Coordinates of C-alpha atoms and ligand atoms in Angstrom, one line a residue:
M1 CA 27.4 25.5 0.2
S2 CA 28.9 22.1 1.0
E3 CA 30.3 20.3 -2.0
A4 CA 29.1 16.8 -2.7
V5 CA 31.5 14.3 -1.1
A6 CA 32.3 11.0 -2.9
P7 CA 32.5 7.8 -0.9
T8 CA 35.9 7.4 0.8
T9 CA 37.5 4.8 -1.5
S10 CA 36.3 6.4 -4.7
R11 CA 37.9 9.8 -4.0
P12 CA 40.7 10.6 -6.5
A13 CA 43.2 11.1 -3.6
W14 CA 42.4 7.7 -2.1
K15 CA 43.0 6.0 -5.4
A16 CA 46.2 8.0 -5.8
L17 CA 47.3 7.0 -2.3
E18 CA 46.7 3.3 -3.2
A19 CA 49.1 3.6 -6.1
H20 CA 51.5 5.7 -4.2
F21 CA 51.6 3.3 -1.3
Q22 CA 52.7 0.5 -3.6
A23 CA 55.5 2.7 -4.9
I24 CA 56.9 3.8 -1.5
K25 CA 56.0 1.0 1.0
G26 CA 59.5 -0.5 0.6
Q27 CA 61.3 2.8 1.3
H28 CA 63.3 2.9 4.6
L29 CA 63.4 5.9 6.8
R30 CA 67.2 5.6 6.7
D31 CA 67.2 6.3 3.0
I32 CA 64.4 8.9 3.2
F33 CA 66.4 10.9 5.8
A34 CA 69.7 10.4 3.9
A35 CA 68.2 12.0 0.8
D36 CA 66.9 15.1 2.6
A37 CA 69.1 16.8 5.3
T38 CA 66.3 19.2 6.1
R39 CA 63.6 16.7 6.8
G40 CA 63.9 16.7 10.6
E41 CA 63.3 20.4 10.6
R42 CA 60.8 20.5 7.8
L43 CA 58.4 17.8 8.8
T44 CA 57.4 19.5 12.0
A45 CA 54.6 21.8 13.1
E46 CA 54.0 24.0 16.1
A47 CA 51.0 25.7 17.5
T48 CA 49.8 26.9 20.9
G49 CA 53.1 25.7 22.4
V50 CA 52.7 22.2 21.2
F51 CA 55.5 21.0 18.9
L52 CA 55.0 18.0 16.7
D53 CA 57.9 16.3 15.0
Y54 CA 56.3 14.0 12.4
S55 CA 59.5 13.5 10.3
K56 CA 60.0 9.9 11.5
N57 CA 56.8 8.8 9.7
R58 CA 56.8 6.6 6.6
V59 CA 55.7 9.5 4.4
T60 CA 57.2 11.5 1.6
D61 CA 56.2 15.0 0.5
E62 CA 54.0 13.3 -2.1
T63 CA 52.3 11.2 0.6
L64 CA 51.5 14.3 2.6
K65 CA 50.2 16.2 -0.4
L66 CA 47.8 13.3 -1.2
L67 CA 46.7 13.0 2.4
F68 CA 45.9 16.7 2.6
Q69 CA 44.1 16.3 -0.7
L70 CA 42.1 13.4 0.7
A71 CA 41.1 15.6 3.7
K72 CA 39.9 18.3 1.2
E73 CA 38.0 15.7 -0.9
S74 CA 36.4 14.3 2.3
G75 CA 34.9 17.8 3.0
L76 CA 36.9 18.1 6.2
K77 CA 36.7 21.9 6.3
D78 CA 32.9 21.9 5.9
R79 CA 32.6 19.3 8.6
I80 CA 34.7 21.3 11.0
D81 CA 32.6 24.3 10.4
A82 CA 29.4 22.3 10.9
M83 CA 30.6 21.0 14.2
F84 CA 31.7 24.4 15.5
R85 CA 28.4 25.9 14.3
G86 CA 26.3 23.5 16.3
D87 CA 24.8 21.5 13.4
K88 CA 23.4 18.2 14.5
I89 CA 26.3 16.1 13.1
N90 CA 25.6 13.3 15.5
I91 CA 22.8 12.1 13.2
T92 CA 21.9 8.8 14.9
E93 CA 21.0 10.6 18.1
N94 CA 19.9 13.8 16.3
R95 CA 22.3 15.9 18.4
A96 CA 24.8 18.7 18.0
V97 CA 28.4 17.9 19.0
L98 CA 29.6 20.9 20.9
H99 CA 32.3 20.0 23.4
V100 CA 34.0 23.0 21.8
A101 CA 31.3 25.2 23.3
L102 CA 32.4 24.1 26.8
R103 CA 35.5 26.1 26.3
A104 CA 34.1 28.9 24.3
T105 CA 34.9 32.4 25.5
K106 CA 32.0 34.5 27.0
D107 CA 31.7 36.7 23.9
Q108 CA 31.1 33.8 21.5
S109 CA 27.7 32.8 20.4
I110 CA 26.9 29.2 19.5
V111 CA 23.2 28.5 18.8
V112 CA 21.5 25.2 19.3
D113 CA 17.8 25.0 18.7
G114 CA 17.5 28.8 18.7
V115 CA 19.4 29.2 22.0
N116 CA 22.9 30.6 22.5
V117 CA 24.5 28.0 24.7
V118 CA 27.6 29.9 25.7
P119 CA 26.0 31.9 28.6
E120 CA 24.6 28.6 30.0
V121 CA 28.1 27.1 29.9
H122 CA 29.5 30.0 31.8
E123 CA 26.7 30.0 34.3
V124 CA 27.5 26.4 35.2
L125 CA 31.2 27.1 35.4
D126 CA 30.5 30.0 37.8
K127 CA 28.3 27.7 39.9
M128 CA 31.0 25.0 39.9
A129 CA 33.6 27.7 40.9
A130 CA 31.5 28.9 43.8
F131 CA 31.0 25.3 45.1
S132 CA 34.6 24.3 44.6
G133 CA 35.7 27.4 46.5
R134 CA 33.4 26.5 49.4
V135 CA 34.7 22.9 49.6
R136 CA 38.3 24.0 49.3
S137 CA 38.0 26.7 51.9
G138 CA 36.2 24.5 54.3
E139 CA 33.1 26.7 54.3
W140 CA 31.1 23.7 52.9
K141 CA 30.7 21.5 55.9
G142 CA 29.5 17.9 56.3
Y143 CA 26.3 17.1 58.2
T144 CA 28.1 17.1 61.6
G145 CA 30.0 20.4 60.8
K146 CA 33.3 18.9 59.7
K147 CA 35.4 20.2 56.8
I148 CA 35.4 17.9 53.8
K149 CA 38.6 15.9 53.6
N150 CA 37.7 13.3 51.0
V151 CA 36.0 13.8 47.6
I152 CA 34.8 10.6 45.8
N153 CA 33.7 10.8 42.2
I154 CA 31.2 8.1 41.4
G155 CA 30.8 7.6 37.6
I156 CA 31.9 5.3 34.8
G157 CA 33.1 5.6 31.2
G158 CA 33.1 9.2 30.2
S159 CA 32.0 10.2 33.6
D160 CA 35.1 8.7 35.2
L161 CA 38.0 8.4 32.8
G162 CA 38.3 12.1 32.2
P163 CA 38.1 13.1 35.9
V164 CA 40.6 10.3 36.9
M165 CA 43.0 11.2 34.1
A166 CA 42.8 15.0 34.8
Y167 CA 43.3 14.5 38.5
E168 CA 46.4 12.3 38.0
A169 CA 47.7 14.6 35.3
L170 CA 47.3 17.8 37.4
K171 CA 48.1 16.4 40.8
H172 CA 51.0 18.8 41.0
Y173 CA 48.4 21.6 41.1
S174 CA 46.0 20.0 43.4
D175 CA 45.0 20.8 47.0
R176 CA 46.8 18.1 48.9
S177 CA 44.7 18.5 52.0
I178 CA 41.8 16.8 50.2
N179 CA 41.9 13.1 49.2
F180 CA 40.4 12.4 45.8
R181 CA 39.2 8.9 44.9
F182 CA 37.2 7.6 42.0
V183 CA 34.8 4.7 42.1
S184 CA 33.6 3.3 38.7
N185 CA 33.4 -0.4 38.7
V186 CA 30.2 -2.2 39.8
D187 CA 32.5 -4.7 41.5
G188 CA 31.9 -3.9 45.1
T189 CA 35.6 -4.1 45.7
D190 CA 36.0 -0.7 44.0
F191 CA 33.6 1.0 46.5
A192 CA 34.9 -1.0 49.5
E193 CA 38.5 -0.1 48.9
A194 CA 37.8 3.5 48.1
T195 CA 36.0 4.0 51.4
Q196 CA 37.6 1.5 53.8
D197 CA 39.7 4.1 55.6
L198 CA 37.4 7.0 55.4
D199 CA 34.8 8.6 57.6
P200 CA 31.4 9.6 56.2
E201 CA 31.5 12.7 58.3
D202 CA 34.1 14.4 56.1
T203 CA 33.5 12.7 52.8
L204 CA 31.7 14.2 49.9
F205 CA 30.4 12.1 47.0
I206 CA 30.0 13.5 43.5
V207 CA 27.6 11.3 41.5
A208 CA 28.6 12.0 37.9
S209 CA 26.2 10.6 35.4
K210 CA 24.9 12.2 32.3
T211 CA 21.7 10.0 32.3
F212 CA 21.7 9.3 36.1
T213 CA 20.4 5.8 35.2
T214 CA 23.7 4.0 34.5
L215 CA 23.5 0.7 36.5
E216 CA 27.1 0.8 37.8
T217 CA 27.0 4.4 38.9
M218 CA 23.5 4.1 40.5
T219 CA 24.6 0.9 42.3
N220 CA 27.7 2.6 43.7
A221 CA 25.7 5.8 44.5
N222 CA 23.2 3.7 46.5
S223 CA 25.9 2.0 48.4
A224 CA 27.5 5.3 49.1
R225 CA 24.2 6.6 50.5
A226 CA 23.8 3.5 52.7
W227 CA 27.5 3.9 53.9
T228 CA 26.9 7.5 54.7
L229 CA 23.6 7.0 56.5
A230 CA 24.8 4.0 58.5
K231 CA 26.9 6.5 60.4
L232 CA 24.9 9.8 60.1
K233 CA 21.5 8.2 60.5
D234 CA 19.5 11.0 59.0
D235 CA 18.3 11.4 55.4
A236 CA 19.0 15.1 55.7
A237 CA 22.7 14.2 55.7
V238 CA 22.4 13.3 52.0
A239 CA 22.2 16.9 50.9
K240 CA 25.5 17.7 52.7
H241 CA 27.4 14.7 51.4
F242 CA 26.1 14.2 47.9
V243 CA 26.1 16.4 44.8
A244 CA 25.3 15.4 41.3
V245 CA 26.6 16.1 37.8
S246 CA 23.9 15.2 35.3
T247 CA 21.6 16.3 32.5
A248 CA 18.7 14.5 34.3
A249 CA 17.3 16.7 37.0
K250 CA 14.3 14.5 37.7
E251 CA 16.4 11.4 38.3
V252 CA 18.7 13.4 40.5
S253 CA 16.0 14.5 42.8
K254 CA 14.5 11.0 42.9
F255 CA 17.8 9.9 44.3
G256 CA 17.4 12.5 47.1
I257 CA 20.0 15.0 46.0
D258 CA 18.9 18.6 46.3
T259 CA 18.8 19.9 42.7
A260 CA 20.4 23.1 44.0
N261 CA 23.5 20.9 44.3
M262 CA 23.2 19.6 40.8
F263 CA 25.6 20.8 38.1
G264 CA 24.1 20.4 34.7
F265 CA 25.4 19.9 31.2
W266 CA 23.7 19.2 27.9
D267 CA 22.9 16.4 25.5
W268 CA 25.3 17.9 23.0
V269 CA 28.2 16.9 25.2
G270 CA 29.2 13.3 24.6
G271 CA 30.4 11.3 27.7
R272 CA 33.9 10.9 26.4
Y273 CA 34.1 14.6 25.5
S274 CA 32.9 15.8 28.9
M275 CA 35.9 16.2 31.2
D276 CA 35.8 19.9 30.7
S277 CA 32.0 20.2 31.5
A278 CA 30.6 19.9 35.0
I279 CA 31.8 16.3 34.8
G280 CA 35.1 17.9 35.7
L281 CA 33.8 19.1 39.1
S282 CA 36.3 16.9 41.0
T283 CA 39.1 18.3 38.8
M284 CA 38.0 21.8 39.7
I285 CA 37.8 21.1 43.4
A286 CA 41.3 19.6 43.2
I287 CA 43.1 22.3 41.2
G288 CA 40.8 25.3 41.9
P289 CA 38.7 27.3 39.5
E290 CA 41.5 29.4 38.1
N291 CA 43.5 26.4 37.0
F292 CA 40.3 24.8 35.6
R293 CA 39.7 27.9 33.5
A294 CA 43.3 27.8 32.4
M295 CA 42.7 24.2 31.2
L296 CA 39.6 25.4 29.3
A297 CA 41.7 28.2 27.7
G298 CA 44.2 25.5 26.6
F299 CA 41.3 23.5 25.0
H300 CA 40.0 26.6 23.3
A301 CA 43.5 27.6 21.9
M302 CA 43.7 24.1 20.2
D303 CA 40.1 24.4 19.0
E304 CA 40.9 27.7 17.3
H305 CA 44.1 26.3 15.8
F306 CA 42.1 23.3 14.4
R307 CA 39.3 25.5 13.1
T308 CA 41.4 28.1 11.4
T309 CA 44.7 26.7 10.4
P310 CA 45.4 25.3 6.9
F311 CA 45.6 21.6 6.9
E312 CA 49.3 21.6 6.1
K313 CA 50.1 23.2 9.4
N314 CA 47.2 21.9 11.4
L315 CA 48.4 19.5 14.2
P316 CA 45.2 17.5 14.7
V317 CA 44.7 17.2 10.9
I318 CA 48.3 16.0 10.4
M319 CA 48.0 13.5 13.2
G320 CA 44.6 12.3 12.1
L321 CA 45.7 11.8 8.5
L322 CA 48.8 9.9 9.5
E323 CA 46.5 7.4 11.5
V324 CA 44.4 7.0 8.3
W325 CA 47.6 6.3 6.3
Y326 CA 48.8 3.6 8.7
A327 CA 45.4 2.0 9.4
D328 CA 44.2 1.8 5.8
F329 CA 47.4 1.5 3.7
F330 CA 49.9 -0.2 6.0
E331 CA 47.1 -2.0 7.7
A332 CA 48.5 -1.2 11.1
E333 CA 46.0 -2.4 13.7
T334 CA 47.1 -0.4 16.7
V335 CA 48.6 2.9 17.8
A336 CA 50.8 3.2 20.9
V337 CA 50.6 6.3 23.1
L338 CA 53.7 6.6 25.2
P339 CA 53.7 9.6 27.5
Y340 CA 57.1 10.2 29.1
D341 CA 55.6 11.9 32.1
Q342 CA 54.4 10.0 35.1
Y343 CA 51.6 12.4 35.6
L344 CA 50.1 11.3 32.3
R345 CA 50.0 7.7 33.4
R346 CA 46.2 7.5 32.8
F347 CA 46.3 9.4 29.5
P348 CA 46.5 6.2 27.3
A349 CA 43.4 4.8 29.1
Y350 CA 41.6 8.1 28.6
L351 CA 42.5 8.1 24.9
Q352 CA 41.4 4.5 24.5
Q353 CA 37.8 5.6 25.2
L354 CA 38.1 8.8 23.2
T355 CA 39.5 7.1 20.1
M356 CA 37.9 3.7 20.2
E357 CA 34.4 4.6 21.3
S358 CA 34.4 7.3 18.7
N359 CA 35.8 5.6 15.7
G360 CA 35.1 1.9 16.4
K361 CA 32.4 1.9 13.8
H362 CA 31.8 -0.4 10.8
V363 CA 29.1 1.5 8.9
T364 CA 29.2 4.9 7.3
L365 CA 26.9 7.7 8.4
D366 CA 24.5 6.7 5.7
G367 CA 24.5 3.1 6.8
R368 CA 26.8 1.4 4.3
T369 CA 29.3 -1.2 5.6
V370 CA 32.8 0.1 5.2
T371 CA 35.2 -1.7 2.9
Y372 CA 38.3 -0.3 4.7
E373 CA 39.7 -0.3 8.3
T374 CA 38.4 2.4 10.7
G375 CA 39.5 3.2 14.2
P376 CA 42.7 1.5 15.3
I377 CA 43.3 0.1 18.8
Y378 CA 45.0 2.7 21.0
W379 CA 47.0 1.5 24.0
G380 CA 50.1 2.5 25.9
E381 CA 51.9 3.1 29.2
P382 CA 54.2 5.8 30.3
G383 CA 57.8 5.7 29.4
T384 CA 60.3 4.6 30.5
N385 CA 58.3 1.7 32.1
G386 CA 57.0 0.4 28.8
Q387 CA 60.5 0.1 27.5
H388 CA 61.1 -2.7 29.9
S389 CA 58.0 -4.7 28.8
F390 CA 56.3 -4.3 25.5
Y391 CA 58.7 -2.1 23.5
Q392 CA 60.5 -5.3 22.5
L393 CA 57.5 -6.2 20.2
I394 CA 57.5 -2.7 18.7
H395 CA 61.2 -2.8 17.9
Q396 CA 61.6 -6.4 16.7
G397 CA 58.2 -7.9 16.4
T398 CA 56.3 -8.5 13.1
R399 CA 53.7 -5.8 13.4
L400 CA 53.9 -2.2 12.5
I401 CA 52.9 0.0 15.5
P402 CA 52.9 3.7 15.0
C403 CA 53.9 5.4 18.2
D404 CA 53.1 8.8 19.7
L405 CA 55.8 9.8 22.2
I406 CA 54.7 12.7 24.4
A407 CA 57.3 14.6 26.5
F408 CA 58.0 17.9 28.2
C409 CA 61.2 19.9 28.2
K410 CA 60.9 20.8 31.9
S411 CA 59.9 18.5 34.8
L412 CA 57.5 19.6 37.5
N413 CA 59.7 17.7 39.9
P414 CA 63.3 18.4 39.0
V415 CA 65.3 15.8 40.9
G416 CA 69.0 15.4 40.1
K417 CA 69.6 14.2 36.5
H418 CA 66.3 12.4 36.3
H419 CA 64.8 14.6 33.6
D420 CA 67.8 14.4 31.2
I421 CA 67.8 10.7 31.6
L422 CA 64.0 10.5 30.9
M423 CA 64.3 12.8 27.8
S424 CA 67.3 10.9 26.5
N425 CA 65.1 7.9 26.4
V426 CA 62.4 9.7 24.4
F427 CA 64.9 10.8 21.7
A428 CA 66.8 7.5 21.7
Q429 CA 63.6 5.4 21.3
A430 CA 62.3 7.5 18.4
E431 CA 65.7 7.3 16.8
A432 CA 66.0 3.5 17.3
L433 CA 62.5 2.9 16.1
A434 CA 63.1 4.8 12.9
F435 CA 66.7 3.8 12.0
G436 CA 67.2 0.5 13.8
K437 CA 70.6 -1.2 13.6
T438 CA 71.8 -3.0 10.5
A439 CA 73.5 -6.3 10.5
E440 CA 76.7 -4.6 9.4
Q441 CA 76.6 -2.3 12.4
V442 CA 76.0 -5.3 14.7
K443 CA 78.9 -7.2 13.1
A444 CA 81.2 -4.2 13.4
E445 CA 80.6 -4.4 17.2
G446 CA 82.2 -7.8 17.2
V447 CA 79.0 -9.7 17.7
A448 CA 79.2 -13.5 17.0
D449 CA 77.7 -14.4 13.6
A450 CA 75.0 -16.6 15.1
L451 CA 73.7 -13.7 17.2
V452 CA 73.7 -11.1 14.5
P453 CA 70.1 -11.7 13.3
H454 CA 68.9 -11.5 16.9
K455 CA 70.6 -8.2 17.6
T456 CA 69.7 -6.6 14.3
F457 CA 66.9 -4.0 14.3
E458 CA 65.1 -3.4 11.1
G459 CA 64.0 0.1 12.1
N460 CA 61.5 1.8 9.8
R461 CA 59.0 1.9 12.7
P462 CA 57.2 5.2 12.6
S463 CA 56.6 7.7 15.4
N464 CA 55.5 11.2 16.3
V465 CA 57.3 13.1 19.0
I466 CA 55.0 15.6 20.7
L467 CA 57.1 18.1 22.8
A468 CA 55.9 20.9 25.0
D469 CA 57.5 23.1 27.7
H470 CA 56.0 21.7 30.8
L471 CA 52.7 20.1 31.9
T472 CA 50.2 22.7 33.0
P473 CA 46.4 22.7 33.2
E474 CA 46.5 24.7 30.0
M475 CA 48.8 22.2 28.3
L476 CA 46.6 19.3 29.3
G477 CA 43.6 21.0 27.7
K478 CA 45.6 21.5 24.5
L479 CA 46.7 17.8 24.4
V480 CA 43.2 16.5 25.0
A481 CA 41.8 18.8 22.3
L482 CA 44.6 17.7 19.9
Y483 CA 43.5 14.1 20.2
E484 CA 39.8 15.0 20.1
H485 CA 40.2 16.7 16.8
S486 CA 42.5 14.1 15.4
V487 CA 39.8 11.6 16.1
F488 CA 37.3 13.9 14.3
T489 CA 39.6 14.2 11.3
Q490 CA 39.8 10.4 11.0
G491 CA 36.1 10.0 11.4
V492 CA 35.4 12.5 8.6
V493 CA 37.7 10.7 6.2
W494 CA 36.1 7.4 7.1
E495 CA 32.6 8.9 6.8
I496 CA 31.6 7.4 10.1
G497 CA 29.7 8.8 13.0
S498 CA 32.3 9.5 15.7
F499 CA 29.8 10.7 18.3
D500 CA 27.4 7.8 19.1
Q501 CA 28.2 4.6 21.0
W502 CA 25.5 2.0 20.3
G503 CA 27.9 -0.8 21.4
V504 CA 28.0 0.7 24.9
E505 CA 24.2 1.1 25.0
L506 CA 23.9 -2.6 24.1
G507 CA 25.9 -3.7 27.1
K508 CA 23.7 -1.6 29.4
V509 CA 20.6 -3.4 28.2
L510 CA 22.0 -7.0 28.1
A511 CA 23.1 -7.1 31.7
Q512 CA 19.8 -5.8 33.0
R513 CA 18.1 -8.8 31.4
I514 CA 20.3 -11.3 33.2
I515 CA 20.3 -9.8 36.7
P516 CA 17.0 -11.3 37.9
E517 CA 18.0 -14.7 36.5
L518 CA 21.0 -14.9 38.8
D519 CA 18.8 -15.2 41.9
A520 CA 19.4 -18.8 43.1
S521 CA 15.7 -19.1 43.9
S522 CA 14.6 -18.0 40.5
S523 CA 12.6 -20.6 38.7
A524 CA 12.3 -18.5 35.5
E525 CA 13.1 -20.5 32.4
L526 CA 16.5 -19.5 30.9
K527 CA 16.1 -18.6 27.3
H528 CA 19.7 -17.9 26.2
D529 CA 22.0 -20.0 24.2
S530 CA 23.2 -23.3 25.8
S531 CA 26.5 -21.8 26.9
T532 CA 25.0 -18.8 28.6
N533 CA 22.2 -20.9 30.2
A534 CA 24.9 -23.4 31.6
L535 CA 27.0 -20.6 33.0
I536 CA 24.1 -19.0 34.7
R537 CA 23.0 -22.3 36.3
R538 CA 26.6 -23.0 37.5
Y539 CA 26.8 -19.5 39.0
R540 CA 23.4 -20.0 40.8
S541 CA 24.5 -23.4 42.3
C542 CA 27.9 -22.1 43.3
K543 CA 26.3 -19.1 45.0
A544 CA 23.8 -21.5 46.8
K545 CA 26.6 -23.7 48.3
Ligands
G6Q601 C1 30.8 8.0 26.5 C2 29.8 6.9 26.7 C3 29.9 6.2 28.0 C4 29.2 7.0 29.2 C5 29.1 6.0 30.3 C6 28.4 6.7 31.5 O1 30.9 8.7 25.6 O2 28.6 7.3 26.4 O3 31.2 5.9 28.4 O4 30.0 8.1 29.5 O5 28.3 4.9 29.9 O6 27.2 7.2 31.2 P1 26.4 8.2 32.2 O7 27.3 9.4 32.3 O8 25.1 8.5 31.6 O9 26.3 7.5 33.5

């Protein structure tokens, strides 16, 4: 039986954290470390080959105790169980939230509306594997009998960011004889640039859209069909050059794609949680079915860790609670994600959607307006590039920006001393952020008095260091699941619904209304505000010139 859960700010642990924050907010990491020689070893956790050093956070043992207490009082364990069980925890859409079922092992049973969904998941995976195998081997031919050399994923949001990120992250494992491109933006430039040097005869489009009605994706898919048919001149070519990933079979066949070449998924997979569903078809073609399954095994290992491990040793729980601590008590507005691995260059963009679309909510599940901060802004770039641009603000600006530094002990491309140099930057940055440089240290270096304030680093900037052996498909799955479950943890504490996205839906509706009004010959009366009306008129007349 679930225990009744008190509203966030009236939980005893929340109140205790408020008082505790006042007591410790002035403490410096320099002093915290000086008082405890074991801290750097103690405040770490490791699971599934992912090592987390969270010692350089502005927390004491008491803070951690209270945060874990807060998780308990928030009913986190019950909520985790409810998600894994397939309860309809996405209440505004009346849906289960079962991305964890996408990586369930064959022997598991997860029942939604009376049906065990695990066999269906594996059926789709098998179908994807068979198709990927045919494309990779050259057995799948284009309409004129040519082997596919280019695969273009058309999708947006959750149907794009995961596939792009995974392709970039796992490029080392990908089949280099096939080009992979990704078209998402409705700006025609995206499509034009992706196809300008390609031949329709050896190009395969994957139209990835859960609903198959998204304006951007359908516009790009229609342009892709026109581009293909301009050369191949036979509607029958569509079946050889287009496949679909969708939950909407009717819409897919309306478009002209053979539903035999449709890869399905389910309404209990949210867009931003779908890179390991059929939405990952481009990933599977790139890295092969075996590597894709290894990625799923990585997701699953982190799922099991999250589901079964006590909070005190639970990586996503620790990370999620630290974000709550900074967002609500230090009032930090952002979190920087800084992967020290060039292959993870799209990981921050991927996490932006995962975190901000999930926890960018201002009402609780039961509709009350929150009185505290929820989802922080996530952003970042790979190291060491970021060090030469925005790190200045993190080190010496006026804002507190908790950082996640992600790194691997081994490089997939060991070149000379590059990797040691890269890794020295990881450790040095985390060290400098935490400990800074005092005015005394700067003076001792012989710096002129006038420059001392400029060269002084306050330090006390918190960071996590996430360290793993090397980047594999399995490791990527673990890292993504780590953040998925951290987001879940935060959402539970904040009592918000992390799995709907009404803000995104709004955008989809608003643009549809304006499209016909942009026609220069349209005489329809404009009924917007005066600014929008004037902008539309200006656009119309500029277009007409
Ligand atoms: C993700 C969001 C959103 C969605 C896109 C594409 O969680 O719902 O980013 O993925 O709007 O939607 P379709 O896949 O339906 O085209």
